[in-house]
């Protein structure tokens, strides 16, 4: 679980941070080309979103094959595909979040500052440092609004949610995940859908901001 938690945050933040300067430079070129009537905002935004898909897939495949074997997860095709699924869409929504942050701010420096604030919030409410049942009741709503918590939920449940091995306290792994973390194996399909929804949400906001906001200085 610790490997999942650290990988999601470190790889995700690295993806978001590395894409921000690129988007900021290309947005300047986009302003010029749009003013010349060469192309509109929607094709530009869609192309920016789509071009990330194959690169993130290769990154996920390389990372997933290496780490799945090193961590010694159970070698079942279904579990391996779930692992790749959640890592792929997690890296996607982190990348699109970085792009979205740039589209909402004047430059990538401000975008990095704004993003870092949310990274800290996502870290706290991911459900790993403080499990959801142990969060104050008035803060649990943010667990459900935090994309990293859904990723961790999906990764943990897809790998350990069906295990009936007993722990020292005579609980099964499945029971421990349910009681301590609040993770339920029958919720896996919903978790997968929400992770995809974050990808769609961040990419849509990026496209909308590129179309409506103009930070060009005259």
PDB file of C-alpha atoms in Angstrom:
ATOM      1  CA  UNK A   1       0.000   0.000   0.000  1.00  0.00           C
ATOM      2  CA  UNK A   2       2.877   2.339   0.739  1.00  0.00           C
ATOM      3  CA  UNK A   3       4.344   1.703  -2.700  1.00  0.00           C
ATOM      4  CA  UNK A   4       1.001   2.532  -4.313  1.00  0.00           C
ATOM      5  CA  UNK A   5       0.622   5.699  -2.258  1.00  0.00           C
ATOM      6  CA  UNK A   6       4.107   7.042  -2.992  1.00  0.00           C
ATOM      7  CA  UNK A   7       4.033   6.081  -6.666  1.00  0.00           C
ATOM      8  CA  UNK A   8       0.705   7.799  -7.282  1.00  0.00           C
ATOM      9  CA  UNK A   9       1.834  11.047  -5.664  1.00  0.00           C
ATOM     10  CA  UNK A  10       5.419  11.205  -6.925  1.00  0.00           C
ATOM     11  CA  UNK A  11       4.727  10.092 -10.496  1.00  0.00           C
ATOM     12  CA  UNK A  12       1.522  12.106 -10.689  1.00  0.00           C
ATOM     13  CA  UNK A  13       3.067  15.340  -9.435  1.00  0.00           C
ATOM     14  CA  UNK A  14       6.051  14.823 -11.716  1.00  0.00           C
ATOM     15  CA  UNK A  15       3.725  14.419 -14.714  1.00  0.00           C
ATOM     16  CA  UNK A  16       1.703  17.493 -13.814  1.00  0.00           C
ATOM     17  CA  UNK A  17       4.788  19.605 -13.184  1.00  0.00           C
ATOM     18  CA  UNK A  18       6.618  18.571 -16.347  1.00  0.00           C
ATOM     19  CA  UNK A  19       3.688  19.309 -18.661  1.00  0.00           C
ATOM     20  CA  UNK A  20       3.022  22.825 -17.342  1.00  0.00           C
ATOM     21  CA  UNK A  21       5.961  24.697 -18.976  1.00  0.00           C
ATOM     22  CA  UNK A  22       5.237  22.980 -22.294  1.00  0.00           C
ATOM     23  CA  UNK A  23       1.569  23.963 -22.269  1.00  0.00           C
ATOM     24  CA  UNK A  24       2.462  27.529 -21.254  1.00  0.00           C
ATOM     25  CA  UNK A  25       4.824  27.940 -24.232  1.00  0.00           C
ATOM     26  CA  UNK A  26       2.418  26.320 -26.686  1.00  0.00           C
ATOM     27  CA  UNK A  27      -0.433  28.508 -25.433  1.00  0.00           C
ATOM     28  CA  UNK A  28       1.564  31.584 -26.495  1.00  0.00           C
ATOM     29  CA  UNK A  29       1.881  30.136 -29.987  1.00  0.00           C
ATOM     30  CA  UNK A  30      -1.823  29.298 -29.935  1.00  0.00           C
ATOM     31  CA  UNK A  31      -2.720  32.939 -29.190  1.00  0.00           C
ATOM     32  CA  UNK A  32      -0.772  34.029 -32.249  1.00  0.00           C
ATOM     33  CA  UNK A  33      -2.225  31.384 -34.537  1.00  0.00           C
ATOM     34  CA  UNK A  34      -5.770  32.020 -33.341  1.00  0.00           C
ATOM     35  CA  UNK A  35      -5.363  35.740 -33.977  1.00  0.00           C
ATOM     36  CA  UNK A  36      -4.206  34.915 -37.508  1.00  0.00           C
ATOM     37  CA  UNK A  37      -7.297  32.749 -38.028  1.00  0.00           C
ATOM     38  CA  UNK A  38      -5.326  29.537 -38.480  1.00  0.00           C
ATOM     39  CA  UNK A  39      -7.309  27.402 -36.044  1.00  0.00           C
ATOM     40  CA  UNK A  40      -9.755  27.697 -33.161  1.00  0.00           C
ATOM     41  CA  UNK A  41      -9.516  26.780 -29.493  1.00  0.00           C
ATOM     42  CA  UNK A  42     -11.417  23.490 -29.553  1.00  0.00           C
ATOM     43  CA  UNK A  43      -9.189  21.599 -32.041  1.00  0.00           C
ATOM     44  CA  UNK A  44      -6.121  22.858 -30.179  1.00  0.00           C
ATOM     45  CA  UNK A  45      -7.453  21.713 -26.790  1.00  0.00           C
ATOM     46  CA  UNK A  46      -8.609  18.340 -28.098  1.00  0.00           C
ATOM     47  CA  UNK A  47      -5.248  17.682 -29.762  1.00  0.00           C
ATOM     48  CA  UNK A  48      -3.441  18.598 -26.537  1.00  0.00           C
ATOM     49  CA  UNK A  49      -5.592  16.126 -24.623  1.00  0.00           C
ATOM     50  CA  UNK A  50      -5.377  13.283 -27.144  1.00  0.00           C
ATOM     51  CA  UNK A  51      -1.632  13.480 -27.700  1.00  0.00           C
ATOM     52  CA  UNK A  52      -1.031  12.575 -24.060  1.00  0.00           C
ATOM     53  CA  UNK A  53      -2.869   9.244 -24.331  1.00  0.00           C
ATOM     54  CA  UNK A  54      -0.158   7.123 -26.029  1.00  0.00           C
ATOM     55  CA  UNK A  55       2.684   8.656 -24.008  1.00  0.00           C
ATOM     56  CA  UNK A  56       0.943   8.000 -20.697  1.00  0.00           C
ATOM     57  CA  UNK A  57       0.092   4.474 -21.828  1.00  0.00           C
ATOM     58  CA  UNK A  58       3.751   3.668 -22.523  1.00  0.00           C
ATOM     59  CA  UNK A  59       4.743   5.195 -19.192  1.00  0.00           C
ATOM     60  CA  UNK A  60       2.114   3.118 -17.375  1.00  0.00           C
ATOM     61  CA  UNK A  61       3.087  -0.081 -19.159  1.00  0.00           C
ATOM     62  CA  UNK A  62       6.802   0.273 -18.391  1.00  0.00           C
ATOM     63  CA  UNK A  63       6.175   1.272 -14.790  1.00  0.00           C
ATOM     64  CA  UNK A  64       3.437  -1.309 -14.234  1.00  0.00           C
ATOM     65  CA  UNK A  65       5.319  -4.340 -15.528  1.00  0.00           C
ATOM     66  CA  UNK A  66       8.435  -3.535 -13.492  1.00  0.00           C
ATOM     67  CA  UNK A  67       6.776  -2.612 -10.203  1.00  0.00           C
ATOM     68  CA  UNK A  68       4.061  -5.273 -10.282  1.00  0.00           C
ATOM     69  CA  UNK A  69       6.745  -7.936 -10.318  1.00  0.00           C
ATOM     70  CA  UNK A  70       9.022  -6.200  -7.793  1.00  0.00           C
ATOM     71  CA  UNK A  71       6.232  -5.640  -5.247  1.00  0.00           C
ATOM     72  CA  UNK A  72       5.174  -9.288  -5.776  1.00  0.00           C
ATOM     73  CA  UNK A  73       1.479  -8.729  -6.236  1.00  0.00           C
ATOM     74  CA  UNK A  74      -0.595 -11.773  -7.059  1.00  0.00           C
ATOM     75  CA  UNK A  75      -0.057 -12.827 -10.664  1.00  0.00           C
ATOM     76  CA  UNK A  76      -3.603 -12.852 -11.974  1.00  0.00           C
ATOM     77  CA  UNK A  77      -4.520 -11.248 -15.281  1.00  0.00           C
ATOM     78  CA  UNK A  78      -7.547  -9.470 -13.830  1.00  0.00           C
ATOM     79  CA  UNK A  79      -5.553  -7.920 -10.994  1.00  0.00           C
ATOM     80  CA  UNK A  80      -2.702  -6.915 -13.288  1.00  0.00           C
ATOM     81  CA  UNK A  81      -5.118  -5.197 -15.690  1.00  0.00           C
ATOM     82  CA  UNK A  82      -6.814  -3.388 -12.797  1.00  0.00           C
ATOM     83  CA  UNK A  83      -3.389  -2.203 -11.673  1.00  0.00           C
ATOM     84  CA  UNK A  84      -2.575  -0.841 -15.135  1.00  0.00           C
ATOM     85  CA  UNK A  85      -6.051   0.671 -15.429  1.00  0.00           C
ATOM     86  CA  UNK A  86      -5.835   2.705 -12.245  1.00  0.00           C
ATOM     87  CA  UNK A  87      -2.249   3.805 -12.848  1.00  0.00           C
ATOM     88  CA  UNK A  88      -3.043   4.830 -16.422  1.00  0.00           C
ATOM     89  CA  UNK A  89      -6.044   6.971 -15.594  1.00  0.00           C
ATOM     90  CA  UNK A  90      -4.337   8.370 -12.504  1.00  0.00           C
ATOM     91  CA  UNK A  91      -1.347   9.569 -14.500  1.00  0.00           C
ATOM     92  CA  UNK A  92      -3.784  10.928 -17.054  1.00  0.00           C
ATOM     93  CA  UNK A  93      -5.778  13.006 -14.601  1.00  0.00           C
ATOM     94  CA  UNK A  94      -2.588  14.322 -12.978  1.00  0.00           C
ATOM     95  CA  UNK A  95      -1.295  15.361 -16.406  1.00  0.00           C
ATOM     96  CA  UNK A  96      -4.606  16.971 -17.326  1.00  0.00           C
ATOM     97  CA  UNK A  97      -4.717  18.669 -13.934  1.00  0.00           C
ATOM     98  CA  UNK A  98      -1.352  20.267 -14.694  1.00  0.00           C
ATOM     99  CA  UNK A  99      -2.650  21.409 -18.068  1.00  0.00           C
ATOM    100  CA  UNK A 100      -5.842  22.702 -16.469  1.00  0.00           C
ATOM    101  CA  UNK A 101      -3.875  24.701 -13.893  1.00  0.00           C
ATOM    102  CA  UNK A 102      -1.897  26.419 -16.658  1.00  0.00           C
ATOM    103  CA  UNK A 103      -5.050  27.202 -18.631  1.00  0.00           C
ATOM    104  CA  UNK A 104      -6.562  28.921 -15.574  1.00  0.00           C
ATOM    105  CA  UNK A 105      -3.502  31.029 -14.673  1.00  0.00           C
ATOM    106  CA  UNK A 106      -1.332  33.585 -16.513  1.00  0.00           C
ATOM    107  CA  UNK A 107       1.835  31.440 -16.591  1.00  0.00           C
ATOM    108  CA  UNK A 108       3.262  28.129 -15.434  1.00  0.00           C
ATOM    109  CA  UNK A 109       4.950  29.668 -12.397  1.00  0.00           C
ATOM    110  CA  UNK A 110       1.639  30.666 -10.854  1.00  0.00           C
ATOM    111  CA  UNK A 111       0.156  27.349 -11.999  1.00  0.00           C
ATOM    112  CA  UNK A 112       2.885  25.487 -10.095  1.00  0.00           C
ATOM    113  CA  UNK A 113       2.157  27.461  -6.915  1.00  0.00           C
ATOM    114  CA  UNK A 114      -1.578  26.842  -7.154  1.00  0.00           C
ATOM    115  CA  UNK A 115      -1.036  23.166  -7.952  1.00  0.00           C
ATOM    116  CA  UNK A 116       1.299  22.596  -5.020  1.00  0.00           C
ATOM    117  CA  UNK A 117      -1.393  23.761  -2.602  1.00  0.00           C
ATOM    118  CA  UNK A 118      -3.791  21.111  -3.874  1.00  0.00           C
ATOM    119  CA  UNK A 119      -1.096  18.432  -3.893  1.00  0.00           C
ATOM    120  CA  UNK A 120      -0.738  18.936  -0.145  1.00  0.00           C
ATOM    121  CA  UNK A 121      -4.493  18.711   0.361  1.00  0.00           C
ATOM    122  CA  UNK A 122      -4.713  15.581  -1.794  1.00  0.00           C
ATOM    123  CA  UNK A 123      -1.869  14.027   0.199  1.00  0.00           C
ATOM    124  CA  UNK A 124      -3.641  14.562   3.529  1.00  0.00           C
ATOM    125  CA  UNK A 125      -7.034  13.346   2.320  1.00  0.00           C
ATOM    126  CA  UNK A 126      -5.777  10.416   0.229  1.00  0.00           C
ATOM    127  CA  UNK A 127      -6.937   8.001   2.914  1.00  0.00           C
ATOM    128  CA  UNK A 128      -3.492   6.530   3.559  1.00  0.00           C
ATOM    129  CA  UNK A 129      -2.031   8.830   6.229  1.00  0.00           C
ATOM    130  CA  UNK A 130      -5.445   9.305   7.828  1.00  0.00           C
ATOM    131  CA  UNK A 131      -7.969   6.560   6.929  1.00  0.00           C
ATOM    132  CA  UNK A 132     -11.458   7.830   6.110  1.00  0.00           C
ATOM    133  CA  UNK A 133     -13.189   6.340   9.216  1.00  0.00           C
ATOM    134  CA  UNK A 134     -10.692   8.238  11.401  1.00  0.00           C
ATOM    135  CA  UNK A 135     -11.170  11.599   9.721  1.00  0.00           C
ATOM    136  CA  UNK A 136     -13.322  14.176  11.535  1.00  0.00           C
ATOM    137  CA  UNK A 137     -16.860  13.780  10.274  1.00  0.00           C
ATOM    138  CA  UNK A 138     -16.994  17.333   8.906  1.00  0.00           C
ATOM    139  CA  UNK A 139     -13.918  16.678   6.716  1.00  0.00           C
ATOM    140  CA  UNK A 140     -14.896  13.313   5.239  1.00  0.00           C
ATOM    141  CA  UNK A 141     -16.636  14.971   2.324  1.00  0.00           C
ATOM    142  CA  UNK A 142     -13.246  16.005   0.950  1.00  0.00           C
ATOM    143  CA  UNK A 143     -12.093  12.393   0.935  1.00  0.00           C
ATOM    144  CA  UNK A 144     -14.749  11.753  -1.703  1.00  0.00           C
ATOM    145  CA  UNK A 145     -13.755  14.916  -3.604  1.00  0.00           C
ATOM    146  CA  UNK A 146     -10.051  13.979  -3.617  1.00  0.00           C
ATOM    147  CA  UNK A 147      -8.977  12.148  -6.804  1.00  0.00           C
ATOM    148  CA  UNK A 148      -5.984  10.496  -5.118  1.00  0.00           C
ATOM    149  CA  UNK A 149      -8.259   8.853  -2.539  1.00  0.00           C
ATOM    150  CA  UNK A 150     -10.240   7.185  -5.330  1.00  0.00           C
ATOM    151  CA  UNK A 151      -7.040   5.957  -6.961  1.00  0.00           C
ATOM    152  CA  UNK A 152      -5.729   4.499  -3.714  1.00  0.00           C
ATOM    153  CA  UNK A 153      -9.149   2.964  -3.044  1.00  0.00           C
ATOM    154  CA  UNK A 154      -9.131   1.263  -6.433  1.00  0.00           C
ATOM    155  CA  UNK A 155      -5.533   0.060  -6.288  1.00  0.00           C
ATOM    156  CA  UNK A 156      -5.823  -1.386  -2.803  1.00  0.00           C
ATOM    157  CA  UNK A 157      -9.198  -3.047  -3.327  1.00  0.00           C
ATOM    158  CA  UNK A 158      -8.278  -4.486  -6.724  1.00  0.00           C
ATOM    159  CA  UNK A 159      -5.162  -6.147  -5.264  1.00  0.00           C
ATOM    160  CA  UNK A 160      -6.194  -7.034  -1.703  1.00  0.00           C
ATOM    161  CA  UNK A 161      -9.966  -6.685  -1.509  1.00  0.00           C
ATOM    162  CA  UNK A 162     -10.714 -10.371  -2.107  1.00  0.00           C
ATOM    163  CA  UNK A 163      -8.031 -11.874   0.143  1.00  0.00           C
ATOM    164  CA  UNK A 164      -9.247 -14.146   2.929  1.00  0.00           C
ATOM    165  CA  UNK A 165      -5.852 -14.590   4.583  1.00  0.00           C
ATOM    166  CA  UNK A 166      -6.122 -14.040   8.335  1.00  0.00           C
ATOM    167  CA  UNK A 167      -4.057 -11.449  10.205  1.00  0.00           C
ATOM    168  CA  UNK A 168      -2.752 -11.651  13.759  1.00  0.00           C
ATOM    169  CA  UNK A 169      -6.013 -10.249  15.133  1.00  0.00           C
ATOM    170  CA  UNK A 170      -7.948 -13.074  13.431  1.00  0.00           C
ATOM    171  CA  UNK A 171      -9.396 -10.673  10.850  1.00  0.00           C
ATOM    172  CA  UNK A 172      -9.199 -11.425   7.150  1.00  0.00           C
ATOM    173  CA  UNK A 173      -7.464  -8.912   4.887  1.00  0.00           C
ATOM    174  CA  UNK A 174     -10.835  -8.071   3.348  1.00  0.00           C
ATOM    175  CA  UNK A 175     -12.353  -7.362   6.767  1.00  0.00           C
ATOM    176  CA  UNK A 176      -9.363  -5.271   7.822  1.00  0.00           C
ATOM    177  CA  UNK A 177      -9.618  -3.084   4.715  1.00  0.00           C
ATOM    178  CA  UNK A 178     -13.330  -2.577   5.353  1.00  0.00           C
ATOM    179  CA  UNK A 179     -12.992  -1.787   9.066  1.00  0.00           C
ATOM    180  CA  UNK A 180      -9.766   0.249   9.106  1.00  0.00           C
ATOM    181  CA  UNK A 181      -9.824   2.020   5.721  1.00  0.00           C
ATOM    182  CA  UNK A 182     -13.500   1.783   4.802  1.00  0.00           C
ATOM    183  CA  UNK A 183     -12.623   0.044   1.518  1.00  0.00           C
ATOM    184  CA  UNK A 184     -15.220  -2.363   0.108  1.00  0.00           C
ATOM    185  CA  UNK A 185     -14.506  -4.812  -2.693  1.00  0.00           C
ATOM    186  CA  UNK A 186     -17.999  -4.525  -4.203  1.00  0.00           C
ATOM    187  CA  UNK A 187     -17.425  -0.779  -4.746  1.00  0.00           C
ATOM    188  CA  UNK A 188     -14.634  -1.322  -7.289  1.00  0.00           C
ATOM    189  CA  UNK A 189     -16.754  -0.573 -10.367  1.00  0.00           C
ATOM    190  CA  UNK A 190     -17.893   2.770  -8.965  1.00  0.00           C
ATOM    191  CA  UNK A 191     -14.312   3.673  -8.084  1.00  0.00           C
ATOM    192  CA  UNK A 192     -13.168   2.942 -11.643  1.00  0.00           C
ATOM    193  CA  UNK A 193     -15.950   5.125 -13.065  1.00  0.00           C
ATOM    194  CA  UNK A 194     -15.059   8.047 -10.773  1.00  0.00           C
ATOM    195  CA  UNK A 195     -11.371   7.904 -11.723  1.00  0.00           C
ATOM    196  CA  UNK A 196     -12.365   8.117 -15.400  1.00  0.00           C
ATOM    197  CA  UNK A 197     -14.690  11.008 -14.503  1.00  0.00           C
ATOM    198  CA  UNK A 198     -11.773  13.000 -13.066  1.00  0.00           C
ATOM    199  CA  UNK A 199      -9.908  12.554 -16.353  1.00  0.00           C
ATOM    200  CA  UNK A 200     -12.897  13.849 -18.310  1.00  0.00           C
ATOM    201  CA  UNK A 201     -13.489  16.699 -15.846  1.00  0.00           C
ATOM    202  CA  UNK A 202      -9.936  18.056 -15.891  1.00  0.00           C
ATOM    203  CA  UNK A 203      -9.630  17.788 -19.667  1.00  0.00           C
ATOM    204  CA  UNK A 204     -12.991  19.538 -20.144  1.00  0.00           C
ATOM    205  CA  UNK A 205     -12.018  22.393 -17.821  1.00  0.00           C
ATOM    206  CA  UNK A 206      -8.721  22.724 -19.685  1.00  0.00           C
ATOM    207  CA  UNK A 207     -10.517  22.991 -23.020  1.00  0.00           C
ATOM    208  CA  UNK A 208     -13.069  25.450 -21.633  1.00  0.00           C
ATOM    209  CA  UNK A 209     -10.429  27.733 -20.095  1.00  0.00           C
ATOM    210  CA  UNK A 210      -8.302  27.691 -23.238  1.00  0.00           C
ATOM    211  CA  UNK A 211     -11.361  28.787 -25.190  1.00  0.00           C
ATOM    212  CA  UNK A 212     -12.652  31.480 -22.827  1.00  0.00           C
ATOM    213  CA  UNK A 213      -9.614  32.867 -20.935  1.00  0.00           C
ATOM    214  CA  UNK A 214      -7.012  35.048 -22.587  1.00  0.00           C
ATOM    215  CA  UNK A 215      -3.904  36.035 -20.651  1.00  0.00           C
ATOM    216  CA  UNK A 216      -2.146  37.580 -23.609  1.00  0.00           C
ATOM    217  CA  UNK A 217      -0.510  40.904 -22.845  1.00  0.00           C
ATOM    218  CA  UNK A 218      -0.862  43.558 -25.500  1.00  0.00           C
TER     219      UNK A 218
END
